[in-house]
């Protein structure tokens, strides 16, 4: 606080000389200097007591013994119970701050946190101390706002709504509405942040810090939610959330709604910057966002919209790339079978391919109405297209995903460029055979569907002298594929075990027999 000059309670020799000079003009009928000090006599010769008398444009107080008071706080010094202060010359102090000890104030102002042993008062142009009873109000002094209690003491620290300091250090932040600095500068905090002591035992916070952030608005009041609720406020273009006691909340917003577990969630940064996050961030989910990931301490990628809401259960285009997010808002990676709402891109259901056996028998694990997508590995997460080497459970498998239109990102099916695919997986012969047969159904729209993965002609395998004929029933076909997945289009091929496959002009396998 930029205080005006303090008035000391000890009268110096120079001050006494000043008093003498001031009183030299007093008439004998009024002011009289005696051995114990100045007195004022009325026309009847009686010394006046407990009354104000003026001289030289200043006012002086005659105490209960009739002597001019100096360096004294005067309670109830007029008919309206106002408080004044007279300085070392005895003149009433005006437009000035004065630091007054408890002893000089003639009472002990109990304050367990005020080790200074004094309090500040401000005396107006009239000499009256600012005092407030009831609802806290503020006085503008030298461009700053100050509050005073019913005794005229400047309030500082946490101040409630009834002109009282909140002196209990463990609950001051709960009861306090305003914050007015310390005893050296009790100016109200306005439109500004303060990091203040709150103690360790408090609701809605796992933080071990004993000093947390509060924000005080244009009226000086802390921003806080109603009882049992939270308040969001935009400050300097960023959004913050505060609990019912005014503490700036950090990390996961769902921690504020533990009763209902209401989704979607939002993330509010850390103690250094509690602003609501948007865009990408990597964090450990809270236990209410994803309990198992929280327990494991696993960091996940999240993407939040400008309003802080997490993108959940959706495929979303971000910076020209497509990403998938699960119901927790976590970015998905790896190989997935997804059921997608074509209108909203919402993910209705999903199956993760996280085992080698699932990939080997992929057609057995993809439910009807699902498509297979690949979202890269680890921190990548972007939907992949074209040819991809997909590693699952330590085994790498070739997949191909659509590049445009309705098939974008989806695992290819049927025959594409002389290669058969099932949910993006390339249909290939086992390296032990060199060539194998694939059973295919041709649909009315002309598209092929692989209905049985590569196999050897079992009858020919068990009976070397038997010729196996491949029947045609109108929509079932048999084709031959190599170890690279290519569709064989010649007339005759022999596998590694001596089986001979004959193909017609339409590249269909028509019979199989053992090589002589």
Short mmCIF file of C-alpha atoms in Angstrom, two decimals:
data_model
loop_
_atom_site.label_atom_id
_atom_site.label_comp_id
_atom_site.label_asym_id
_atom_site.label_seq_id
_atom_site.Cartn_x
_atom_site.Cartn_y
_atom_site.Cartn_z
CA UNK A 1 0.00 0.00 0.00
CA UNK A 2 1.28 3.45 -0.80
CA UNK A 3 0.39 4.89 2.55
CA UNK A 4 0.64 8.54 3.45
CA UNK A 5 3.06 9.42 6.23
CA UNK A 6 2.48 7.44 9.38
CA UNK A 7 1.71 9.33 12.55
CA UNK A 8 3.76 8.11 15.49
CA UNK A 9 2.37 7.92 18.97
CA UNK A 10 5.39 9.62 20.63
CA UNK A 11 5.56 13.39 20.67
CA UNK A 12 9.05 14.69 19.89
CA UNK A 13 10.61 17.89 21.22
CA UNK A 14 10.14 19.51 17.83
CA UNK A 15 6.46 18.59 17.91
CA UNK A 16 6.07 20.25 21.32
CA UNK A 17 7.61 23.43 19.97
CA UNK A 18 5.12 23.27 17.10
CA UNK A 19 2.27 22.97 19.58
CA UNK A 20 3.46 26.01 21.45
CA UNK A 21 3.69 28.02 18.26
CA UNK A 22 0.21 26.90 17.23
CA UNK A 23 -1.35 27.81 20.54
CA UNK A 24 0.39 31.19 20.86
CA UNK A 25 -2.59 32.78 19.18
CA UNK A 26 -5.11 31.31 21.65
CA UNK A 27 -6.95 33.91 23.63
CA UNK A 28 -6.85 33.72 27.42
CA UNK A 29 -10.62 33.39 27.43
CA UNK A 30 -10.37 30.12 25.48
CA UNK A 31 -7.16 28.20 25.19
CA UNK A 32 -4.78 28.15 28.13
CA UNK A 33 -1.51 26.28 28.35
CA UNK A 34 -0.95 24.69 31.72
CA UNK A 35 1.73 22.47 33.13
CA UNK A 36 -0.06 19.29 32.04
CA UNK A 37 -1.12 20.58 28.65
CA UNK A 38 -3.56 22.80 26.81
CA UNK A 39 -7.08 23.38 28.08
CA UNK A 40 -10.04 25.34 26.85
CA UNK A 41 -12.13 27.48 29.26
CA UNK A 42 -15.64 28.65 28.58
CA UNK A 43 -16.97 32.11 29.51
CA UNK A 44 -17.87 30.91 32.95
CA UNK A 45 -14.30 29.80 33.61
CA UNK A 46 -14.91 26.09 33.38
CA UNK A 47 -12.54 23.78 31.51
CA UNK A 48 -14.45 22.03 28.75
CA UNK A 49 -14.25 18.24 28.40
CA UNK A 50 -14.95 15.67 25.68
CA UNK A 51 -15.64 18.24 23.03
CA UNK A 52 -14.07 19.53 19.82
CA UNK A 53 -12.68 23.05 19.69
CA UNK A 54 -11.05 24.72 16.71
CA UNK A 55 -8.08 26.98 16.25
CA UNK A 56 -6.33 28.16 13.11
CA UNK A 57 -8.69 26.16 10.92
CA UNK A 58 -7.97 22.87 12.73
CA UNK A 59 -9.91 20.90 15.26
CA UNK A 60 -8.69 19.68 18.64
CA UNK A 61 -10.18 17.29 21.17
CA UNK A 62 -10.44 17.97 24.85
CA UNK A 63 -10.35 14.72 26.80
CA UNK A 64 -12.32 13.66 29.86
CA UNK A 65 -9.96 15.71 32.09
CA UNK A 66 -10.22 18.74 29.86
CA UNK A 67 -6.77 18.49 28.32
CA UNK A 68 -6.05 18.57 24.58
CA UNK A 69 -5.49 14.98 23.38
CA UNK A 70 -2.51 13.97 21.23
CA UNK A 71 -1.63 10.78 19.38
CA UNK A 72 -4.93 9.26 20.28
CA UNK A 73 -7.68 7.28 18.59
CA UNK A 74 -11.02 8.73 19.60
CA UNK A 75 -14.01 6.41 19.57
CA UNK A 76 -17.50 7.90 19.68
CA UNK A 77 -16.07 11.39 19.46
CA UNK A 78 -19.30 12.92 18.20
CA UNK A 79 -23.02 12.40 18.54
CA UNK A 80 -23.01 9.86 15.68
CA UNK A 81 -20.41 7.57 17.22
CA UNK A 82 -17.69 8.36 14.70
CA UNK A 83 -14.01 7.62 15.25
CA UNK A 84 -11.24 10.22 14.80
CA UNK A 85 -7.53 10.46 15.36
CA UNK A 86 -5.51 13.38 16.69
CA UNK A 87 -1.83 13.52 15.94
CA UNK A 88 1.21 14.77 17.86
CA UNK A 89 0.10 18.42 17.64
CA UNK A 90 -3.38 17.47 18.77
CA UNK A 91 -4.91 18.43 15.42
CA UNK A 92 -7.52 16.15 13.91
CA UNK A 93 -5.99 14.01 11.14
CA UNK A 94 -7.68 14.20 7.71
CA UNK A 95 -7.21 12.49 4.34
CA UNK A 96 -4.56 10.24 5.78
CA UNK A 97 -3.66 6.68 6.63
CA UNK A 98 -2.58 6.06 10.20
CA UNK A 99 -1.12 2.86 11.66
CA UNK A 100 -2.33 2.52 15.23
CA UNK A 101 -1.20 -0.10 17.71
CA UNK A 102 -3.70 -2.06 19.74
CA UNK A 103 -2.43 -0.36 22.87
CA UNK A 104 -2.91 3.15 21.45
CA UNK A 105 -6.37 2.16 20.29
CA UNK A 106 -7.25 1.43 23.94
CA UNK A 107 -8.46 -2.06 23.13
CA UNK A 108 -6.97 -5.32 21.99
CA UNK A 109 -7.99 -6.16 18.44
CA UNK A 110 -7.81 -9.95 18.51
CA UNK A 111 -6.28 -11.34 15.35
CA UNK A 112 -4.32 -14.57 15.58
CA UNK A 113 -2.53 -13.85 12.30
CA UNK A 114 -1.74 -10.19 12.97
CA UNK A 115 1.69 -10.37 14.55
CA UNK A 116 2.39 -6.75 13.69
CA UNK A 117 0.33 -5.52 16.65
CA UNK A 118 -1.20 -2.63 14.75
CA UNK A 119 -3.95 -1.86 12.28
CA UNK A 120 -4.39 0.72 9.55
CA UNK A 121 -7.14 3.33 9.63
CA UNK A 122 -8.07 5.91 7.05
CA UNK A 123 -9.43 9.28 8.12
CA UNK A 124 -11.52 11.17 5.58
CA UNK A 125 -11.57 14.88 4.79
CA UNK A 126 -13.94 15.32 7.72
CA UNK A 127 -11.55 13.41 9.96
CA UNK A 128 -13.97 10.52 10.36
CA UNK A 129 -12.50 7.03 10.07
CA UNK A 130 -14.04 4.82 7.43
CA UNK A 131 -16.13 2.20 9.25
CA UNK A 132 -18.50 -0.45 8.00
CA UNK A 133 -21.03 -2.60 9.78
CA UNK A 134 -23.05 -5.26 8.03
CA UNK A 135 -22.47 -5.86 4.33
CA UNK A 136 -18.87 -5.37 3.23
CA UNK A 137 -18.35 -2.19 1.20
CA UNK A 138 -15.25 -0.69 -0.34
CA UNK A 139 -13.84 2.84 -0.38
CA UNK A 140 -11.78 4.21 -3.25
CA UNK A 141 -8.55 5.67 -1.86
CA UNK A 142 -5.68 6.72 -4.13
CA UNK A 143 -7.05 4.59 -6.96
CA UNK A 144 -7.48 1.40 -4.92
CA UNK A 145 -10.38 -0.14 -3.07
CA UNK A 146 -10.22 -0.83 0.68
CA UNK A 147 -12.65 -2.29 3.21
CA UNK A 148 -12.94 -1.48 6.91
CA UNK A 149 -14.62 -3.17 9.83
CA UNK A 150 -16.97 -1.68 12.41
CA UNK A 151 -14.05 -0.35 14.46
CA UNK A 152 -12.43 1.34 11.47
CA UNK A 153 -9.61 -1.19 11.06
CA UNK A 154 -8.59 -1.82 7.47
CA UNK A 155 -9.53 -5.35 6.49
CA UNK A 156 -6.91 -7.48 4.76
CA UNK A 157 -6.43 -11.07 3.64
CA UNK A 158 -9.64 -13.00 3.14
CA UNK A 159 -12.72 -10.86 3.84
CA UNK A 160 -16.27 -12.15 4.10
CA UNK A 161 -19.49 -10.41 3.07
CA UNK A 162 -20.16 -8.96 6.54
CA UNK A 163 -17.11 -6.72 7.02
CA UNK A 164 -15.03 -9.32 8.87
CA UNK A 165 -11.60 -10.76 8.30
CA UNK A 166 -11.51 -14.54 7.94
CA UNK A 167 -8.74 -15.37 10.39
CA UNK A 168 -8.92 -19.16 10.55
CA UNK A 169 -6.19 -20.20 8.12
CA UNK A 170 -7.83 -23.56 7.41
CA UNK A 171 -11.24 -22.17 6.45
CA UNK A 172 -10.49 -18.59 5.37
CA UNK A 173 -10.69 -19.50 1.68
CA UNK A 174 -14.10 -21.10 2.27
CA UNK A 175 -15.66 -18.19 4.18
CA UNK A 176 -13.86 -15.42 2.32
CA UNK A 177 -15.43 -13.66 -0.66
CA UNK A 178 -12.82 -10.97 -1.29
CA UNK A 179 -9.05 -10.97 -1.00
CA UNK A 180 -7.38 -7.79 0.19
CA UNK A 181 -3.66 -8.47 0.27
CA UNK A 182 -1.78 -8.35 3.57
CA UNK A 183 -1.51 -5.85 6.40
CA UNK A 184 1.02 -3.77 4.47
CA UNK A 185 -1.34 -3.31 1.53
CA UNK A 186 -4.99 -4.17 2.00
CA UNK A 187 -6.09 -3.16 -1.49
CA UNK A 188 -8.82 -5.38 -2.92
CA UNK A 189 -7.74 -7.76 -5.68
CA UNK A 190 -9.77 -7.00 -8.79
CA UNK A 191 -9.72 -8.72 -12.20
CA UNK A 192 -6.68 -10.71 -11.20
CA UNK A 193 -5.36 -14.08 -10.08
CA UNK A 194 -3.94 -14.97 -6.68
CA UNK A 195 -2.32 -18.20 -5.54
CA UNK A 196 -3.34 -18.57 -1.90
CA UNK A 197 -3.04 -20.97 0.99
CA UNK A 198 -5.89 -23.44 1.33
CA UNK A 199 -4.40 -26.26 3.40
CA UNK A 200 -4.28 -29.92 2.45
CA UNK A 201 -7.63 -31.22 3.72
CA UNK A 202 -10.27 -30.03 1.26
CA UNK A 203 -12.95 -31.55 -0.96
CA UNK A 204 -12.82 -32.07 -4.75
CA UNK A 205 -9.05 -31.99 -4.97
CA UNK A 206 -6.30 -34.59 -5.04
CA UNK A 207 -3.62 -31.91 -5.19
CA UNK A 208 -0.95 -32.02 -2.50
CA UNK A 209 -0.29 -28.30 -2.98
CA UNK A 210 -1.33 -26.06 -0.11
CA UNK A 211 -1.42 -22.98 -2.34
CA UNK A 212 -3.97 -22.95 -5.14
CA UNK A 213 -5.31 -20.44 -7.64
CA UNK A 214 -8.31 -18.13 -7.25
CA UNK A 215 -9.63 -15.45 -9.59
CA UNK A 216 -11.31 -12.24 -8.45
CA UNK A 217 -13.68 -10.44 -10.81
CA UNK A 218 -14.44 -6.79 -11.51
CA UNK A 219 -16.41 -6.49 -8.26
CA UNK A 220 -13.58 -8.07 -6.29
CA UNK A 221 -15.51 -11.23 -5.53
CA UNK A 222 -13.89 -14.59 -6.07
CA UNK A 223 -15.32 -16.57 -8.97
CA UNK A 224 -17.08 -19.59 -7.49
CA UNK A 225 -19.84 -22.04 -8.25
CA UNK A 226 -23.04 -22.32 -6.30
CA UNK A 227 -23.19 -24.85 -3.48
CA UNK A 228 -22.46 -28.27 -4.92
CA UNK A 229 -21.79 -26.94 -8.41
CA UNK A 230 -19.05 -25.42 -10.54
CA UNK A 231 -18.67 -22.27 -12.57
CA UNK A 232 -16.91 -21.83 -15.89
CA UNK A 233 -15.51 -18.41 -16.70
CA UNK A 234 -13.68 -16.97 -19.70
CA UNK A 235 -10.59 -15.03 -18.62
CA UNK A 236 -8.30 -13.38 -21.18
CA UNK A 237 -9.71 -15.58 -23.92
CA UNK A 238 -9.29 -18.85 -22.00
CA UNK A 239 -11.84 -20.86 -20.09
CA UNK A 240 -11.43 -21.94 -16.48
CA UNK A 241 -13.63 -23.78 -14.02
CA UNK A 242 -13.97 -23.03 -10.29
CA UNK A 243 -15.55 -25.03 -7.49
CA UNK A 244 -17.99 -23.77 -4.89
CA UNK A 245 -15.12 -22.39 -2.78
CA UNK A 246 -13.51 -20.60 -5.72
CA UNK A 247 -10.57 -22.97 -6.23
CA UNK A 248 -9.49 -23.20 -9.85
CA UNK A 249 -9.99 -26.80 -10.91
CA UNK A 250 -7.41 -28.73 -12.88
CA UNK A 251 -7.21 -31.89 -14.95
CA UNK A 252 -10.37 -33.86 -15.68
CA UNK A 253 -13.73 -32.11 -15.53
CA UNK A 254 -15.47 -35.42 -14.87
CA UNK A 255 -14.02 -35.32 -11.36
CA UNK A 256 -16.55 -32.58 -10.76
CA UNK A 257 -19.49 -34.79 -11.72
CA UNK A 258 -18.74 -38.03 -9.93
CA UNK A 259 -22.37 -38.59 -8.96
CA UNK A 260 -23.66 -38.98 -12.50
CA UNK A 261 -20.46 -39.66 -14.46
CA UNK A 262 -21.92 -37.36 -17.07
CA UNK A 263 -20.17 -37.45 -20.44
CA UNK A 264 -18.59 -35.83 -22.36
CA UNK A 265 -15.58 -34.86 -20.28
CA UNK A 266 -13.13 -31.98 -20.55
CA UNK A 267 -9.55 -31.40 -19.40
CA UNK A 268 -8.44 -28.26 -17.58
CA UNK A 269 -4.67 -28.31 -17.52
CA UNK A 270 -2.50 -28.40 -14.41
CA UNK A 271 -1.60 -26.15 -11.49
CA UNK A 272 0.60 -24.00 -13.74
CA UNK A 273 -2.20 -23.27 -16.20
CA UNK A 274 -5.70 -24.52 -15.52
CA UNK A 275 -7.15 -23.26 -18.80
CA UNK A 276 -9.51 -25.64 -20.54
CA UNK A 277 -7.71 -27.55 -23.27
CA UNK A 278 -8.73 -27.90 -26.88
CA UNK A 279 -7.06 -29.76 -29.73
CA UNK A 280 -4.69 -32.64 -29.05
CA UNK A 281 -3.26 -33.58 -25.66
CA UNK A 282 -1.81 -36.74 -24.15
CA UNK A 283 -2.80 -37.51 -20.57
CA UNK A 284 -3.54 -40.33 -18.16
CA UNK A 285 -7.33 -40.60 -18.02
CA UNK A 286 -8.99 -40.04 -14.67
CA UNK A 287 -10.62 -43.03 -13.02
CA UNK A 288 -14.00 -41.78 -14.18
CA UNK A 289 -12.87 -41.37 -17.78
CA UNK A 290 -11.27 -44.82 -18.04
CA UNK A 291 -10.64 -46.64 -14.79
CA UNK A 292 -8.31 -49.38 -16.04
CA UNK A 293 -6.07 -46.92 -17.92
CA UNK A 294 -6.08 -44.70 -14.82
CA UNK A 295 -5.04 -47.61 -12.61
CA UNK A 296 -2.30 -48.61 -15.06
CA UNK A 297 -1.07 -45.03 -15.40
CA UNK A 298 -1.30 -45.32 -19.18
CA UNK A 299 -1.22 -42.08 -21.16
CA UNK A 300 -3.74 -41.73 -23.99
CA UNK A 301 -4.22 -39.21 -26.78
CA UNK A 302 -7.38 -37.10 -26.69
CA UNK A 303 -8.82 -34.47 -28.97
CA UNK A 304 -11.10 -31.73 -27.64
CA UNK A 305 -13.29 -29.31 -29.55
CA UNK A 306 -13.06 -25.55 -28.96
CA UNK A 307 -15.63 -25.84 -26.16
CA UNK A 308 -13.44 -28.40 -24.42
CA UNK A 309 -15.70 -31.37 -25.18
CA UNK A 310 -13.84 -34.55 -26.02
CA UNK A 311 -14.53 -36.25 -29.32
CA UNK A 312 -15.93 -39.66 -28.41
CA UNK A 313 -17.18 -42.72 -30.34
CA UNK A 314 -16.53 -41.09 -33.67
CA UNK A 315 -14.29 -40.95 -36.72
CA UNK A 316 -13.22 -37.34 -37.13
CA UNK A 317 -11.16 -35.55 -39.77
CA UNK A 318 -8.41 -33.43 -38.14
CA UNK A 319 -5.91 -31.49 -40.23
CA UNK A 320 -6.80 -33.53 -43.29
CA UNK A 321 -6.44 -36.93 -41.60
CA UNK A 322 -9.07 -39.24 -40.15
CA UNK A 323 -8.88 -40.47 -36.57
CA UNK A 324 -11.08 -42.78 -34.52
CA UNK A 325 -11.98 -42.15 -30.87
CA UNK A 326 -13.54 -44.62 -28.46
CA UNK A 327 -16.27 -44.00 -25.90
CA UNK A 328 -13.69 -42.60 -23.44
CA UNK A 329 -12.42 -40.07 -25.97
CA UNK A 330 -9.14 -41.94 -26.41
CA UNK A 331 -7.59 -41.98 -29.86
CA UNK A 332 -7.68 -45.52 -31.24
CA UNK A 333 -4.73 -47.17 -32.92
CA UNK A 334 -4.14 -50.54 -34.48
CA UNK A 335 -6.48 -52.83 -36.46
CA UNK A 336 -10.22 -52.61 -35.77
CA UNK A 337 -13.52 -53.85 -37.14
CA UNK A 338 -16.01 -50.98 -36.79
CA UNK A 339 -19.71 -50.56 -37.29
CA UNK A 340 -20.11 -46.95 -38.45
CA UNK A 341 -23.15 -44.71 -38.75
CA UNK A 342 -22.67 -43.40 -42.32
CA UNK A 343 -24.53 -40.17 -41.57
CA UNK A 344 -22.72 -39.08 -38.40
CA UNK A 345 -19.50 -41.12 -38.64
CA UNK A 346 -20.35 -42.29 -35.14
CA UNK A 347 -18.84 -45.58 -34.02
CA UNK A 348 -21.71 -47.87 -33.04
CA UNK A 349 -19.72 -51.00 -32.18
CA UNK A 350 -16.13 -52.16 -32.47
CA UNK A 351 -13.88 -55.22 -32.35
CA UNK A 352 -10.14 -54.91 -31.80
CA UNK A 353 -7.79 -57.34 -33.55
CA UNK A 354 -5.13 -57.80 -30.89
CA UNK A 355 -4.18 -61.46 -31.37
CA UNK A 356 -2.48 -63.33 -34.20
CA UNK A 357 -5.25 -65.91 -34.38
CA UNK A 358 -7.88 -63.22 -34.94
CA UNK A 359 -5.98 -61.94 -37.96
CA UNK A 360 -5.36 -65.41 -39.35
CA UNK A 361 -9.09 -66.17 -39.20
CA UNK A 362 -10.26 -62.60 -39.75
CA UNK A 363 -13.44 -63.64 -41.53
CA UNK A 364 -14.57 -65.39 -38.33
CA UNK A 365 -14.23 -62.26 -36.16
CA UNK A 366 -15.81 -59.55 -38.30
CA UNK A 367 -19.55 -59.27 -37.55
CA UNK A 368 -22.01 -58.56 -40.33
CA UNK A 369 -22.19 -54.86 -41.17
CA UNK A 370 -18.68 -54.09 -39.95
CA UNK A 371 -15.63 -52.92 -41.92
CA UNK A 372 -11.99 -53.27 -40.99
CA UNK A 373 -9.78 -50.19 -40.55
CA UNK A 374 -6.17 -49.63 -39.61
CA UNK A 375 -5.15 -46.60 -37.55
CA UNK A 376 -1.41 -47.05 -37.42
CA UNK A 377 0.56 -47.96 -34.36
CA UNK A 378 1.35 -46.25 -31.07
CA UNK A 379 1.05 -42.46 -31.21
CA UNK A 380 0.18 -42.40 -34.92
CA UNK A 381 -3.56 -43.05 -34.99
CA UNK A 382 -4.26 -41.70 -38.49
CA UNK A 383 -6.49 -43.89 -40.67
CA UNK A 384 -4.37 -45.71 -43.26
CA UNK A 385 -5.10 -46.34 -46.94
CA UNK A 386 -3.49 -48.42 -49.72
CA UNK A 387 -1.04 -51.21 -48.91
CA UNK A 388 -0.07 -51.58 -45.26
CA UNK A 389 2.03 -54.03 -43.29
CA UNK A 390 0.01 -54.54 -40.12
CA UNK A 391 1.71 -56.07 -37.08
CA UNK A 392 -0.52 -57.76 -34.52
CA UNK A 393 0.80 -59.89 -31.67
CA UNK A 394 4.28 -59.72 -33.20
CA UNK A 395 3.19 -61.08 -36.60
CA UNK A 396 3.09 -58.85 -39.69
CA UNK A 397 0.35 -59.31 -42.30
CA UNK A 398 -0.29 -57.51 -45.58
CA UNK A 399 -3.50 -55.48 -45.84
CA UNK A 400 -4.89 -53.09 -48.43
CA UNK A 401 -7.39 -50.33 -47.63
CA UNK A 402 -9.51 -48.21 -49.94
CA UNK A 403 -8.16 -44.87 -51.12
CA UNK A 404 -11.26 -42.98 -52.17
CA UNK A 405 -15.01 -42.71 -52.11
CA UNK A 406 -17.18 -45.02 -50.06
CA UNK A 407 -14.34 -47.50 -49.52
CA UNK A 408 -11.89 -44.92 -48.11
CA UNK A 409 -9.94 -46.51 -45.26
CA UNK A 410 -11.94 -49.73 -45.39
CA UNK A 411 -10.24 -53.08 -45.87
CA UNK A 412 -10.83 -54.23 -49.46
CA UNK A 413 -13.00 -57.22 -50.23
CA UNK A 414 -13.25 -59.47 -53.27
CA UNK A 415 -11.07 -59.24 -56.37
CA UNK A 416 -9.03 -56.09 -56.90
CA UNK A 417 -6.28 -55.93 -59.53
CA UNK A 418 -5.95 -59.73 -59.75
CA UNK A 419 -5.71 -60.06 -55.95
CA UNK A 420 -8.38 -61.45 -53.66
CA UNK A 421 -9.01 -59.67 -50.34
CA UNK A 422 -11.10 -60.40 -47.32
CA UNK A 423 -11.56 -57.35 -45.02
CA UNK A 424 -8.35 -55.93 -46.41
CA UNK A 425 -6.22 -58.98 -45.79
CA UNK A 426 -4.52 -60.27 -48.92
CA UNK A 427 -5.59 -63.87 -49.67
CA UNK A 428 -2.37 -65.81 -50.23
CA UNK A 429 -1.26 -69.41 -50.55
CA UNK A 430 0.76 -70.87 -47.72
CA UNK A 431 4.46 -70.97 -48.58
CA UNK A 432 4.47 -74.73 -47.93
CA UNK A 433 2.10 -75.25 -50.90
CA UNK A 434 3.11 -72.56 -53.45
CA UNK A 435 -0.49 -72.56 -54.80
CA UNK A 436 -3.84 -72.97 -53.08
CA UNK A 437 -7.52 -72.86 -54.00
CA UNK A 438 -9.87 -70.08 -52.84
CA UNK A 439 -13.65 -70.53 -52.79
CA UNK A 440 -15.43 -67.40 -54.04
CA UNK A 441 -19.05 -66.33 -54.41
CA UNK A 442 -19.99 -63.96 -57.19
CA UNK A 443 -22.86 -61.64 -56.26
CA UNK A 444 -25.48 -60.20 -58.60
CA UNK A 445 -23.62 -56.87 -58.71
CA UNK A 446 -20.61 -58.67 -60.15
CA UNK A 447 -18.51 -58.41 -57.02
CA UNK A 448 -16.65 -61.40 -55.60
CA UNK A 449 -16.63 -62.47 -51.97
CA UNK A 450 -14.10 -64.93 -50.53
CA UNK A 451 -16.08 -67.48 -48.52
CA UNK A 452 -13.30 -69.92 -47.73
CA UNK A 453 -9.65 -69.10 -47.24
CA UNK A 454 -6.93 -70.90 -49.25
CA UNK A 455 -7.04 -74.69 -49.01
CA UNK A 456 -5.59 -77.73 -50.79
CA UNK A 457 -7.81 -80.18 -52.69
CA UNK A 458 -8.43 -82.60 -49.84
CA UNK A 459 -9.60 -85.53 -51.98
CA UNK A 460 -6.62 -85.24 -54.27
CA UNK A 461 -4.37 -84.96 -51.25
CA UNK A 462 -5.66 -88.20 -49.71
CA UNK A 463 -6.08 -90.19 -52.93
CA UNK A 464 -3.18 -89.53 -55.32
CA UNK A 465 -4.82 -91.53 -58.07
CA UNK A 466 -8.11 -89.61 -57.73
CA UNK A 467 -9.01 -86.62 -59.86
CA UNK A 468 -10.99 -83.92 -58.09
CA UNK A 469 -13.59 -82.06 -60.09
CA UNK A 470 -14.72 -78.56 -59.02
CA UNK A 471 -18.48 -78.30 -59.50
CA UNK A 472 -20.15 -75.14 -60.73
CA UNK A 473 -23.47 -74.24 -59.12
CA UNK A 474 -24.14 -70.85 -60.66
CA UNK A 475 -22.42 -68.51 -58.24
CA UNK A 476 -19.62 -70.48 -56.52
CA UNK A 477 -16.20 -70.39 -58.15
CA UNK A 478 -12.76 -71.69 -57.34
CA UNK A 479 -9.63 -69.74 -58.15
CA UNK A 480 -5.95 -70.41 -57.64
CA UNK A 481 -3.70 -67.98 -55.75
CA UNK A 482 0.05 -67.85 -55.24
CA UNK A 483 2.09 -67.11 -52.13
CA UNK A 484 2.09 -63.43 -53.10
CA UNK A 485 -1.70 -63.40 -53.37
CA UNK A 486 -1.84 -63.07 -57.12
CA UNK A 487 -4.69 -64.72 -59.03
CA UNK A 488 -3.26 -67.34 -61.38
CA UNK A 489 -4.53 -66.95 -64.95
CA UNK A 490 -2.69 -69.65 -66.87
CA UNK A 491 -4.03 -73.11 -67.75
CA UNK A 492 -2.08 -75.48 -65.49
CA UNK A 493 -0.11 -75.17 -62.23
CA UNK A 494 1.63 -77.69 -59.96
CA UNK A 495 1.95 -77.03 -56.23
CA UNK A 496 4.92 -77.92 -54.01
CA UNK A 497 3.47 -81.34 -53.14
CA UNK A 498 2.76 -82.44 -56.73
CA UNK A 499 -0.90 -81.50 -57.13
CA UNK A 500 -1.83 -80.29 -60.58
CA UNK A 501 -4.53 -77.64 -60.99
CA UNK A 502 -6.18 -77.04 -64.35
CA UNK A 503 -7.88 -73.72 -65.10
CA UNK A 504 -10.38 -72.83 -67.83
CA UNK A 505 -10.31 -69.69 -69.96
CA UNK A 506 -12.12 -67.78 -67.21
CA UNK A 507 -9.25 -68.64 -64.83
CA UNK A 508 -11.50 -70.88 -62.78
CA UNK A 509 -10.08 -74.09 -61.29
CA UNK A 510 -11.96 -76.99 -62.88
CA UNK A 511 -10.02 -80.03 -61.62
CA UNK A 512 -7.07 -81.17 -59.53
CA UNK A 513 -5.02 -84.37 -59.67
CA UNK A 514 -1.61 -85.71 -58.72
CA UNK A 515 1.29 -85.32 -61.05
CA UNK A 516 2.46 -88.66 -62.52
#
